mmCIF file of C-alpha atoms in Angstrom:
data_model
loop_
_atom_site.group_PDB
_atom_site.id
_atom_site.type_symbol
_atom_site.label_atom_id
_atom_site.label_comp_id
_atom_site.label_asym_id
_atom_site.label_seq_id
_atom_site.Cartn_x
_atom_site.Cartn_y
_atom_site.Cartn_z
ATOM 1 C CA UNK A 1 0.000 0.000 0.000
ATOM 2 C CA UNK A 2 1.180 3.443 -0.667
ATOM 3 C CA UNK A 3 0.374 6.471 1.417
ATOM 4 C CA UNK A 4 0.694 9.920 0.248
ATOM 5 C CA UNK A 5 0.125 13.355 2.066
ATOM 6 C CA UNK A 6 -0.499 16.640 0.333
ATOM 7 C CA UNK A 7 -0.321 19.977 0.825
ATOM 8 C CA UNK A 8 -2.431 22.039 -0.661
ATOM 9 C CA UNK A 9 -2.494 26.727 -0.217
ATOM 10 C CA UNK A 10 -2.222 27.844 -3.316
ATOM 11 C CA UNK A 11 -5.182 30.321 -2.309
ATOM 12 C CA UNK A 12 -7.112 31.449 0.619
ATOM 13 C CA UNK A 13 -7.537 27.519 1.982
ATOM 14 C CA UNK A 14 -4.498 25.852 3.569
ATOM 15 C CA UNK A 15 -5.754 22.075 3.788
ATOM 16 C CA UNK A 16 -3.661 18.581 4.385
ATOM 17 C CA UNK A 17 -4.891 15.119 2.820
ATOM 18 C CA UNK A 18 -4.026 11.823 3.363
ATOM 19 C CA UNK A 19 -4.630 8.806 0.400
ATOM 20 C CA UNK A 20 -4.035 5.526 0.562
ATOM 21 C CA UNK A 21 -4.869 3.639 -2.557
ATOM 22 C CA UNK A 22 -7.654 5.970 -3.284
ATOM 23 C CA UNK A 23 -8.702 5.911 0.168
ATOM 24 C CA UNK A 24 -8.640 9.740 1.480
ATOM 25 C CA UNK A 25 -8.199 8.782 5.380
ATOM 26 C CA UNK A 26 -8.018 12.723 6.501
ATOM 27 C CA UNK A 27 -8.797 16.196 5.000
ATOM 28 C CA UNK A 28 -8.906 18.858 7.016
ATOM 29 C CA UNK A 29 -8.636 22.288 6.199
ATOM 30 C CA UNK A 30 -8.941 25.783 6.990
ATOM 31 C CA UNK A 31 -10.427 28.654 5.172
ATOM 32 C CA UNK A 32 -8.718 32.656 5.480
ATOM 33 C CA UNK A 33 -12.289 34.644 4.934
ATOM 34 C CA UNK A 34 -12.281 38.214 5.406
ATOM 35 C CA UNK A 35 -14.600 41.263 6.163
ATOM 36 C CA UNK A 36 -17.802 42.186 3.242
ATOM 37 C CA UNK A 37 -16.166 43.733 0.133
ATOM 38 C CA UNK A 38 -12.716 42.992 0.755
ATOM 39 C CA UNK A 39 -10.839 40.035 -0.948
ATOM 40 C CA UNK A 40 -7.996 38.178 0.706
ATOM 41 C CA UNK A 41 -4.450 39.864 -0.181
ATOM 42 C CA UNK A 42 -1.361 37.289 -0.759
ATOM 43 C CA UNK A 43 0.764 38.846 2.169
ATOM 44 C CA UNK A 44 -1.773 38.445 5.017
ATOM 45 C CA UNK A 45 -3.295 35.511 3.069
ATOM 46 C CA UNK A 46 0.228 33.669 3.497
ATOM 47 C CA UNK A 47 0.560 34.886 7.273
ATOM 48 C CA UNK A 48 -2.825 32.975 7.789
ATOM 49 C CA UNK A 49 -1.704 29.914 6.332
ATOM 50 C CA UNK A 50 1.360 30.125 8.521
ATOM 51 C CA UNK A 51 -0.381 30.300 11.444
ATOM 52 C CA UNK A 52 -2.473 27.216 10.735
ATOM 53 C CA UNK A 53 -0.114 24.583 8.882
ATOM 54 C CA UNK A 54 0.946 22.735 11.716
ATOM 55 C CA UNK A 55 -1.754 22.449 13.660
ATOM 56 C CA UNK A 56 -3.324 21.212 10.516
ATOM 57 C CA UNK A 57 -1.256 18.548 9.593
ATOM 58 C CA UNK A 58 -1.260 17.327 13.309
ATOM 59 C CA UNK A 59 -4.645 16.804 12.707
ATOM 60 C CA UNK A 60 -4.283 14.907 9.182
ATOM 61 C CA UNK A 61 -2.573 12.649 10.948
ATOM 62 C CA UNK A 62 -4.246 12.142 14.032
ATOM 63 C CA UNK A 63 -7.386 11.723 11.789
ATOM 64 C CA UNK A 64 -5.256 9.290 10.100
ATOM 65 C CA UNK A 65 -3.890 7.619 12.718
ATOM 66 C CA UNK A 66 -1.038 7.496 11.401
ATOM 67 C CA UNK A 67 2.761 8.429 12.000
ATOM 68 C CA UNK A 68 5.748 9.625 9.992
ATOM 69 C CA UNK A 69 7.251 6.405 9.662
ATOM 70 C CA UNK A 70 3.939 5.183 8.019
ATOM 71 C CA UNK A 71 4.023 8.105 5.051
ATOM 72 C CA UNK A 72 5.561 6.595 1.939
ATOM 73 C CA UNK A 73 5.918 10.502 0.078
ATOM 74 C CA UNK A 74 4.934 14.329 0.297
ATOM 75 C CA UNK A 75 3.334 16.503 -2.502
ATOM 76 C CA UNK A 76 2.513 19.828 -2.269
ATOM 77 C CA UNK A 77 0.733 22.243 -4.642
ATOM 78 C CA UNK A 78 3.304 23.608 -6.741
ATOM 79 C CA UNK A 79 1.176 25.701 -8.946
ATOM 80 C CA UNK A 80 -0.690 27.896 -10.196
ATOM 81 C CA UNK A 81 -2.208 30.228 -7.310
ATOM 82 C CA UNK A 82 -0.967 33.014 -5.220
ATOM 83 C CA UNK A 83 2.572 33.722 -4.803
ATOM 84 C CA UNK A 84 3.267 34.319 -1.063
ATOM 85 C CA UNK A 85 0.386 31.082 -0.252
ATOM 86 C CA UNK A 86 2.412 28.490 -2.487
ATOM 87 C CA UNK A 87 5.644 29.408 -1.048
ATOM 88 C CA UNK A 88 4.645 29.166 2.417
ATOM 89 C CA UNK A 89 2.980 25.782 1.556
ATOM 90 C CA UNK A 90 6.232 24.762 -0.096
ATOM 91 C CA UNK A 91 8.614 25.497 2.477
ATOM 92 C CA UNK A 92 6.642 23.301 5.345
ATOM 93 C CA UNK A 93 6.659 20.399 2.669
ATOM 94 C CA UNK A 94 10.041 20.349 1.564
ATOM 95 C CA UNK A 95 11.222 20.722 5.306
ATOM 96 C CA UNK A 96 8.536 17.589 6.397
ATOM 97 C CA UNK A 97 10.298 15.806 3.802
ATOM 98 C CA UNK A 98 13.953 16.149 4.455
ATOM 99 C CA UNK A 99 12.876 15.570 8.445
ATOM 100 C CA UNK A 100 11.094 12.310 7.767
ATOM 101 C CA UNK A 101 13.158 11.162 4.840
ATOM 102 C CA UNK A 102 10.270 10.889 2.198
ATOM 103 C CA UNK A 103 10.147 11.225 -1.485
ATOM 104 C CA UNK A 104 8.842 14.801 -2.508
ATOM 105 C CA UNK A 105 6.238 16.219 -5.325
ATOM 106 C CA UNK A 106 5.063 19.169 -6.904
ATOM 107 C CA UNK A 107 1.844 18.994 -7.843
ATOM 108 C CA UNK A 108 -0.045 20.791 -10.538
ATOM 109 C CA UNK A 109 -3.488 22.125 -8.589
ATOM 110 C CA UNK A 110 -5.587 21.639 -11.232
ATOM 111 C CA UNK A 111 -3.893 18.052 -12.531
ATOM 112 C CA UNK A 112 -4.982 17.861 -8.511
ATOM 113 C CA UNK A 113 -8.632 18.834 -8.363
ATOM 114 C CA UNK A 114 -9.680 16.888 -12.207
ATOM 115 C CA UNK A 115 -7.877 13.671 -9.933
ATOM 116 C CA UNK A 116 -9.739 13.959 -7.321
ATOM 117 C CA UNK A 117 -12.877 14.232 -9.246
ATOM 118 C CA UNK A 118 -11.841 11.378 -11.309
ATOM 119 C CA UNK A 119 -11.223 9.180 -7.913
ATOM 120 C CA UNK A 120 -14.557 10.160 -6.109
ATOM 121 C CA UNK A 121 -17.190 9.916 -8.903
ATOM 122 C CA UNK A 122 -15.315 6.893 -11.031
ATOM 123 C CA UNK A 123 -15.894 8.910 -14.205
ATOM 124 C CA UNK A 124 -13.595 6.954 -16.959
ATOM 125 C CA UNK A 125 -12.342 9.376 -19.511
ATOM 126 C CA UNK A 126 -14.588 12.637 -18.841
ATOM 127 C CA UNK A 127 -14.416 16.307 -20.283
ATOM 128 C CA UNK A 128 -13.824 18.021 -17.726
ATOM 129 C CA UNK A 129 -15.034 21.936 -16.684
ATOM 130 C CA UNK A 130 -12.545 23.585 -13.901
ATOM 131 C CA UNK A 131 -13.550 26.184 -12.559
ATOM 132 C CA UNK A 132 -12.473 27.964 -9.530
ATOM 133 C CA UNK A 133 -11.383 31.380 -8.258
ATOM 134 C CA UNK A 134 -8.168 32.091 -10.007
ATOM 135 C CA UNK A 135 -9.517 29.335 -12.933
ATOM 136 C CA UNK A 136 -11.656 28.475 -16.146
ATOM 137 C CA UNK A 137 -10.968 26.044 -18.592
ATOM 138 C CA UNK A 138 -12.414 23.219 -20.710
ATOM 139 C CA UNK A 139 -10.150 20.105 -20.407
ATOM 140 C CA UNK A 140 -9.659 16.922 -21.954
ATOM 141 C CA UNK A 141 -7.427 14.215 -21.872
ATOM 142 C CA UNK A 142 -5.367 12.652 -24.995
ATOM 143 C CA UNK A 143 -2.199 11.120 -25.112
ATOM 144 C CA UNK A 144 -0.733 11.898 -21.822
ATOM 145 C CA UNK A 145 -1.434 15.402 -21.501
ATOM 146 C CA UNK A 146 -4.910 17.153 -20.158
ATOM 147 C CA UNK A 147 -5.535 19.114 -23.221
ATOM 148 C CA UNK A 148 -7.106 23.115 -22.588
ATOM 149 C CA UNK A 149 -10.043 23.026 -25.392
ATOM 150 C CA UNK A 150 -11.252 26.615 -23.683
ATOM 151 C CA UNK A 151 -10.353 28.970 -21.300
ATOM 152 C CA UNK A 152 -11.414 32.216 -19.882
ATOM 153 C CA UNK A 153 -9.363 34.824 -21.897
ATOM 154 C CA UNK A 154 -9.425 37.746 -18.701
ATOM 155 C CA UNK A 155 -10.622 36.800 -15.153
ATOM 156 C CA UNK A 156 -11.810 33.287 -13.762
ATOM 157 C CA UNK A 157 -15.372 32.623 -13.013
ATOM 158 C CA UNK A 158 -14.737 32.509 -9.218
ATOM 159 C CA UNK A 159 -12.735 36.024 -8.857
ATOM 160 C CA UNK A 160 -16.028 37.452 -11.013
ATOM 161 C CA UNK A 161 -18.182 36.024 -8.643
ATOM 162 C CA UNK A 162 -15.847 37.306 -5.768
ATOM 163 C CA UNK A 163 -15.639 40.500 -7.024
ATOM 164 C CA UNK A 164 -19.182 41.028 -7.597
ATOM 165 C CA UNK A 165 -19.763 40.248 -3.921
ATOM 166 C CA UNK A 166 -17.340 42.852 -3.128
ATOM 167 C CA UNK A 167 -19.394 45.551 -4.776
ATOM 168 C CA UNK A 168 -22.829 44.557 -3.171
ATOM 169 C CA UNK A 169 -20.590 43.895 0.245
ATOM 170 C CA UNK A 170 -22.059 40.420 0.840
ATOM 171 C CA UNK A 171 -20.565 38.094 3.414
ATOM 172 C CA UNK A 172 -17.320 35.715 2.426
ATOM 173 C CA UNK A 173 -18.356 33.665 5.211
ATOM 174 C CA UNK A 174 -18.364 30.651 4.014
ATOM 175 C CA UNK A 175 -17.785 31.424 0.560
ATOM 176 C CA UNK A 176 -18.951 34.691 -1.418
ATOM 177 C CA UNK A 177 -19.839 32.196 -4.772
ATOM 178 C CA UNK A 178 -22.405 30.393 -2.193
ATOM 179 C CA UNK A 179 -24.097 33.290 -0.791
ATOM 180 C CA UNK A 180 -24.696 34.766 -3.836
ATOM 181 C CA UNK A 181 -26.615 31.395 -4.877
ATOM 182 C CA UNK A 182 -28.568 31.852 -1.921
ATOM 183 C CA UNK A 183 -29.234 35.159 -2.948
ATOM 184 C CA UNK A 184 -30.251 34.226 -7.043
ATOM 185 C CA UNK A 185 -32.470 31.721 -5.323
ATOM 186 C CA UNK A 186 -34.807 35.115 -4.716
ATOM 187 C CA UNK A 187 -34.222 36.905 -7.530
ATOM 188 C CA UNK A 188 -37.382 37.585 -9.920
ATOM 189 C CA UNK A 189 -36.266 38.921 -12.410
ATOM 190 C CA UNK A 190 -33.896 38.196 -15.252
ATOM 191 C CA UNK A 191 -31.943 41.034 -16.849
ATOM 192 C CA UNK A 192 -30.103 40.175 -19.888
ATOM 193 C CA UNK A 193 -25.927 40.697 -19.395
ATOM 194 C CA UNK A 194 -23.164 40.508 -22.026
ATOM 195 C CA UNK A 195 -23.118 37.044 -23.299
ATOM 196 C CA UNK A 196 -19.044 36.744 -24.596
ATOM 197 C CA UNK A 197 -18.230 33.512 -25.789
ATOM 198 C CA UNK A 198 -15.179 33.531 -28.505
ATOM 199 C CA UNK A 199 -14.989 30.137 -29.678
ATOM 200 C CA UNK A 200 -13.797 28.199 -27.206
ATOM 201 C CA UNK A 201 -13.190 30.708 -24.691
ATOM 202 C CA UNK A 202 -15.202 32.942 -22.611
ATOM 203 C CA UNK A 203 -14.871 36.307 -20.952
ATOM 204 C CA UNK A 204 -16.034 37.381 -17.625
ATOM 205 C CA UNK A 205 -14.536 41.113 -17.185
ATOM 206 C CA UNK A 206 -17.634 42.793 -18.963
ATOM 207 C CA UNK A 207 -20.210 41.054 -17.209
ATOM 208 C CA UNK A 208 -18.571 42.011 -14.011
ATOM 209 C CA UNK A 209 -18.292 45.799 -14.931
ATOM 210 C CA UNK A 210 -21.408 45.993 -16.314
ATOM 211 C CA UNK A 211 -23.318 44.745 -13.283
ATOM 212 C CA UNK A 212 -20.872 47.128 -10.969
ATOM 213 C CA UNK A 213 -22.469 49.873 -12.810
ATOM 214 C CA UNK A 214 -26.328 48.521 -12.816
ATOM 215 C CA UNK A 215 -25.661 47.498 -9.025
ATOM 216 C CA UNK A 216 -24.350 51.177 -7.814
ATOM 217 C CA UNK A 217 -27.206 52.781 -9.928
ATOM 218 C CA UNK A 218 -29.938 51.576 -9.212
ATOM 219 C CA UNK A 219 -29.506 48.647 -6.142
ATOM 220 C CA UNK A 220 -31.292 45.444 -7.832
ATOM 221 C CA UNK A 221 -28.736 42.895 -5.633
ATOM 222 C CA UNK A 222 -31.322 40.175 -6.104
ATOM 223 C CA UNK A 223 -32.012 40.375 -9.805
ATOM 224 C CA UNK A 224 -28.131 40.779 -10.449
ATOM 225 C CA UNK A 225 -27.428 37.910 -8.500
ATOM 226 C CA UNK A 226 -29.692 35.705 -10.822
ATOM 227 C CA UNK A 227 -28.762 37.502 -13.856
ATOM 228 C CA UNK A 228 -25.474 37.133 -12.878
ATOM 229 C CA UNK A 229 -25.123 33.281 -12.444
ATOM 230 C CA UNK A 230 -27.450 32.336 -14.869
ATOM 231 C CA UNK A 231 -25.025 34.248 -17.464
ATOM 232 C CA UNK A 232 -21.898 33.150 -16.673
ATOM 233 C CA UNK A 233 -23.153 29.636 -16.348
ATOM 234 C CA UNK A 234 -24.558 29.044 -19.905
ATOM 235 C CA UNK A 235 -21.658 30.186 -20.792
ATOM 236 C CA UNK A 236 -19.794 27.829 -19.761
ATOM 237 C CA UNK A 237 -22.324 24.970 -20.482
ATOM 238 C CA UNK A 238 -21.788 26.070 -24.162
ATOM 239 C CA UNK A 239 -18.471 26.007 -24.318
ATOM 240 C CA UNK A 240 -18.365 22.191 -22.525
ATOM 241 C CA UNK A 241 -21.155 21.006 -24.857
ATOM 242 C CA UNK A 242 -19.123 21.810 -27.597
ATOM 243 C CA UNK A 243 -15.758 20.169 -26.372
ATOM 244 C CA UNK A 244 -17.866 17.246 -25.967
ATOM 245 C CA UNK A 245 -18.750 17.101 -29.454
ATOM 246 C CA UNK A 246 -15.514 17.468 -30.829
ATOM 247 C CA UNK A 247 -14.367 14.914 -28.550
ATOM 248 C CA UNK A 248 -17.113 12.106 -28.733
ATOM 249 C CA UNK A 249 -17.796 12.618 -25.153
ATOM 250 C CA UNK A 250 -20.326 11.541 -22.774
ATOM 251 C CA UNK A 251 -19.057 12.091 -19.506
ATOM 252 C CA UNK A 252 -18.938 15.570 -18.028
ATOM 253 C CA UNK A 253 -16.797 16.101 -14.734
ATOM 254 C CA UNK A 254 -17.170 19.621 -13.066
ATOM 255 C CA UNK A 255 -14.321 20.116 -10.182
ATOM 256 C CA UNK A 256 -12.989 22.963 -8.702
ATOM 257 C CA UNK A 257 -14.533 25.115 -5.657
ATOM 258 C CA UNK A 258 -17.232 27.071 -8.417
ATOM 259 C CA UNK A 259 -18.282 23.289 -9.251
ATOM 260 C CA UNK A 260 -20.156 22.546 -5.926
ATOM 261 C CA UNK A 261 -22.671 25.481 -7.071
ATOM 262 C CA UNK A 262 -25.986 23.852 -7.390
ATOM 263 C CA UNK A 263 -27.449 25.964 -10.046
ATOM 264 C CA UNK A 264 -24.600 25.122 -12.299
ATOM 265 C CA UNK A 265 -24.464 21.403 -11.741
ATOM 266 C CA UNK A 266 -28.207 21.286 -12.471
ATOM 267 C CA UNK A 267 -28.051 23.520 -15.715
ATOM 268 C CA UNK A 268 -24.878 20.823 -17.059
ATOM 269 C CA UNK A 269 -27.163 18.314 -15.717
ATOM 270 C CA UNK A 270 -29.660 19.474 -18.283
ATOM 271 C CA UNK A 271 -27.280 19.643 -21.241
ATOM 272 C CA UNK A 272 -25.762 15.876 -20.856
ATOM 273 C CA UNK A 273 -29.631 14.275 -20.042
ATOM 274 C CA UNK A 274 -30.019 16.096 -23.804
ATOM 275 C CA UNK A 275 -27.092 14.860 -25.333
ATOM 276 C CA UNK A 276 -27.865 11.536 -23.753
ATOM 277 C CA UNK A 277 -24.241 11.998 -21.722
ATOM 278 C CA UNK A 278 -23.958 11.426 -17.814
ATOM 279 C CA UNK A 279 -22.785 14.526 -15.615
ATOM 280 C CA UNK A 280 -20.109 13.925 -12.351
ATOM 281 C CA UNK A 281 -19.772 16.242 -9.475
ATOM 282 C CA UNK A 282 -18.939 16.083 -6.214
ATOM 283 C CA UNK A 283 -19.836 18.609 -3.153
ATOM 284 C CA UNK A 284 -17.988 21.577 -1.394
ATOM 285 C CA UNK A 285 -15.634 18.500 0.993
ATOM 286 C CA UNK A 286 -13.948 17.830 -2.359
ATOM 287 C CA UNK A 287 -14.532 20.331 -4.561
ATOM 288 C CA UNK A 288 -12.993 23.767 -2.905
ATOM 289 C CA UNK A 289 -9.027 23.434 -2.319
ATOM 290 C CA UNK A 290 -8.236 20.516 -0.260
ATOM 291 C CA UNK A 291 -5.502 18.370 0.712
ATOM 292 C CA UNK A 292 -6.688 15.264 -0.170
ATOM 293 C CA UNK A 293 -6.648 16.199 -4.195
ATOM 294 C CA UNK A 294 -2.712 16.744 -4.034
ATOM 295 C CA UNK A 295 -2.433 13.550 -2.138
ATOM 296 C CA UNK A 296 -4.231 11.790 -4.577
ATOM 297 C CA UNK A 297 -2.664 13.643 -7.518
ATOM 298 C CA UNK A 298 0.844 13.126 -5.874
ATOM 299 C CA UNK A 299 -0.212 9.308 -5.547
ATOM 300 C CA UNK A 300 -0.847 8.871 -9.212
ATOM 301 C CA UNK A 301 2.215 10.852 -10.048
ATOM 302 C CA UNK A 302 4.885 8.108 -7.268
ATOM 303 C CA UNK A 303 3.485 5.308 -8.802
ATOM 304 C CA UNK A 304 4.228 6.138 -12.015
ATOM 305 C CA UNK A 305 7.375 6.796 -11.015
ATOM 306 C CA UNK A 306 7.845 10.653 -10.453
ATOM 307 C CA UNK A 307 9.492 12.098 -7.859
ATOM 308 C CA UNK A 308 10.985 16.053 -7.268
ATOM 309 C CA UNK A 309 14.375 16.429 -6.191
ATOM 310 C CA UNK A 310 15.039 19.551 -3.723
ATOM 311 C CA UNK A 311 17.262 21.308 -5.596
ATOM 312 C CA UNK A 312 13.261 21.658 -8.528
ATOM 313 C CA UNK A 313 11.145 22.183 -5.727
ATOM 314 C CA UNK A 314 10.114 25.526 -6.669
ATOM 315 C CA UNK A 315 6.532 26.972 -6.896
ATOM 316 C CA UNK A 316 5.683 28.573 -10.114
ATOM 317 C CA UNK A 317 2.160 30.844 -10.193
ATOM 318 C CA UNK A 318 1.662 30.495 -14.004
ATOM 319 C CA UNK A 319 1.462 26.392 -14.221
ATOM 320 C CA UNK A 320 -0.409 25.154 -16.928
ATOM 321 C CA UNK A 321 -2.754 22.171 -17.036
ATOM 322 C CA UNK A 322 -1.076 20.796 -20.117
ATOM 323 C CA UNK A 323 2.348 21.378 -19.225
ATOM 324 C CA UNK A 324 2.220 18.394 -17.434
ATOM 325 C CA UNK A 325 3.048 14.905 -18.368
ATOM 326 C CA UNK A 326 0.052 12.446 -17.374
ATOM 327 C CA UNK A 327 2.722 9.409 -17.033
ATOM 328 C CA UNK A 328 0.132 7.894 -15.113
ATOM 329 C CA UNK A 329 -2.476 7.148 -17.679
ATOM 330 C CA UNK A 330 -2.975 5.485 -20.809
#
């Protein structure tokens, strides 16, 4: 049996997983939230993280009940995120590794979160939408690489839905993308946004200053909540529908923390029952930033034979999906 732990803080959650053998035996986590209409800055977003690492992992392994000894390698997220996060993350996982003598890994987050999606639904060979706060792209896999069929082309659909809370100063607490759900749930009325999808790709950045605008103006929260989602989420059910047809899909996987949205699983949920094609999700424990997804991605990555020696255990905030080689599947 091998057991991997992962570190995962590439963002405003600093969470450590244990797998073994696609059994996640511990995942806790913490979240850095901060006051209505402010976003979390890297700096004190780092200094949180700091504050919270070691009690965290004490608790992955209690949870675990396991020890050192019993820890066969350590991954940690290597990339892509916030700077000051991923290096804070990095340090405390190189320095586990060289005091317990394990095998270290750098982990691509979002090679992470479509793993961790793969392990907990069983989807076989899915398209897959990401989407997150600093995130947004169409992905499929084909010959060893996840391939990026569409992307956002400005901001991710998380740091729209972030920064939209910021102007109507709603609660982060737990998340801003779920209590502007809860607040779209009570919206009336629909009010038509820009609708920018380029091909593949989409973009976000008009939407958002649009409804800054309409929101300051004349105060409809509710309605632009529901306008809001609803917008930005058929846009992105276009764009999957038609990677699926160019790849002869029928599995769609949604992962990332935007993923555990309800609204948006049920409005994929709509396309696939159409195109006959099943949908795979997986709620807010697995879907925002966790541990367990590096663990699992690092556990792929040792038994195929990968390991990161100290002298490339960098961090890297611009770490794309397809730069990595998937030795680990057909």
């Amino acid at each position: 049996m091998t057991v991997v732990i992962g570190f995962e803080g590439s963002a405003n959650k600093i969470g450590v997983g244990i797998v073994r053998d696609g059994e996640v035996l511990s995942n806790p986590r913490r979240t850095y939230i901060t006051p209505p209409g402010q976003g979390f800055l890297p700096s004190e977003t780092a200094r949180h993280h700091r504050s919270v690492i070691l009690t965290v992992l004490k608790e992955a392994l209690e949870e675990a009940g396991l020890k050192p000894a019993d820890i066969d390698c350590v991954a940690y997220t290597k990339g892509p995120g916030m700077g000051a996060p991923l290096v804070t993350v990095a340090l405390v996982a190189r320095t586990v590794a060289q005091l317990w003598g394990k095998p270290l890994l750098g982990v691509n987050h979002c090679i992470g979160h479509i793993e961790m999606g793969r392990l907990i639904t069983q989807a076989n060979n899915p398209t897959v939408l990401y989407v997150s706060g600093g995130n947004t792209q169409v992905i499929a896999y084909s010959e060893r690489r996840y391939r990026i069929f569409g992307e956002t082309i400005d901001i991710a659909v998380g740091n729209c839905l972030d920064r939209f809370a910021r102007v109507i100063k709603i609660s982060n607490d737990p998340s801003p993308g779920y209590n502007i759900e809860q607040m779209a749930k009570k919206g009336t009325q629909y009010v038509e946004l820009p609708y920018t999808v380029k091909g593949m790709d989409v973009s976000f950045s008009g939407i958002l200053s649009y409804i800054e605008v309409r929101c300051r103006a004349f105060k409809w929260e509710l309605s632009s909540a529901l306008s809001c989602i609803e917008t930005l989420f058929s846009m992105l059910v276009e764009i999957t529908e038609r990677a699926m047809a160019h790849c002869s899909s029928q599995e769609v996987l949604i992962v990332g923390g935007v993923g555990c949205n309800l609204r948006l699983q049920e409005m994929m949920g709509v396309m696939c029952k159409e195109r006959g094609a099943k949908l795979f999700a997986t709620d807010e424990s697995f879907c925002i930033d966790n541990g367990a997804m590096i663990a699992q991605a690092g556990w792929e990555m040792f038994r195929s034979g990968q390991t990161t020696e100290l002298s490339d255990s960098w961090i890297t905030q611009r770490y794309r999906t397809d730069e990595v080689e998937v030795t680990w599947r057909d």
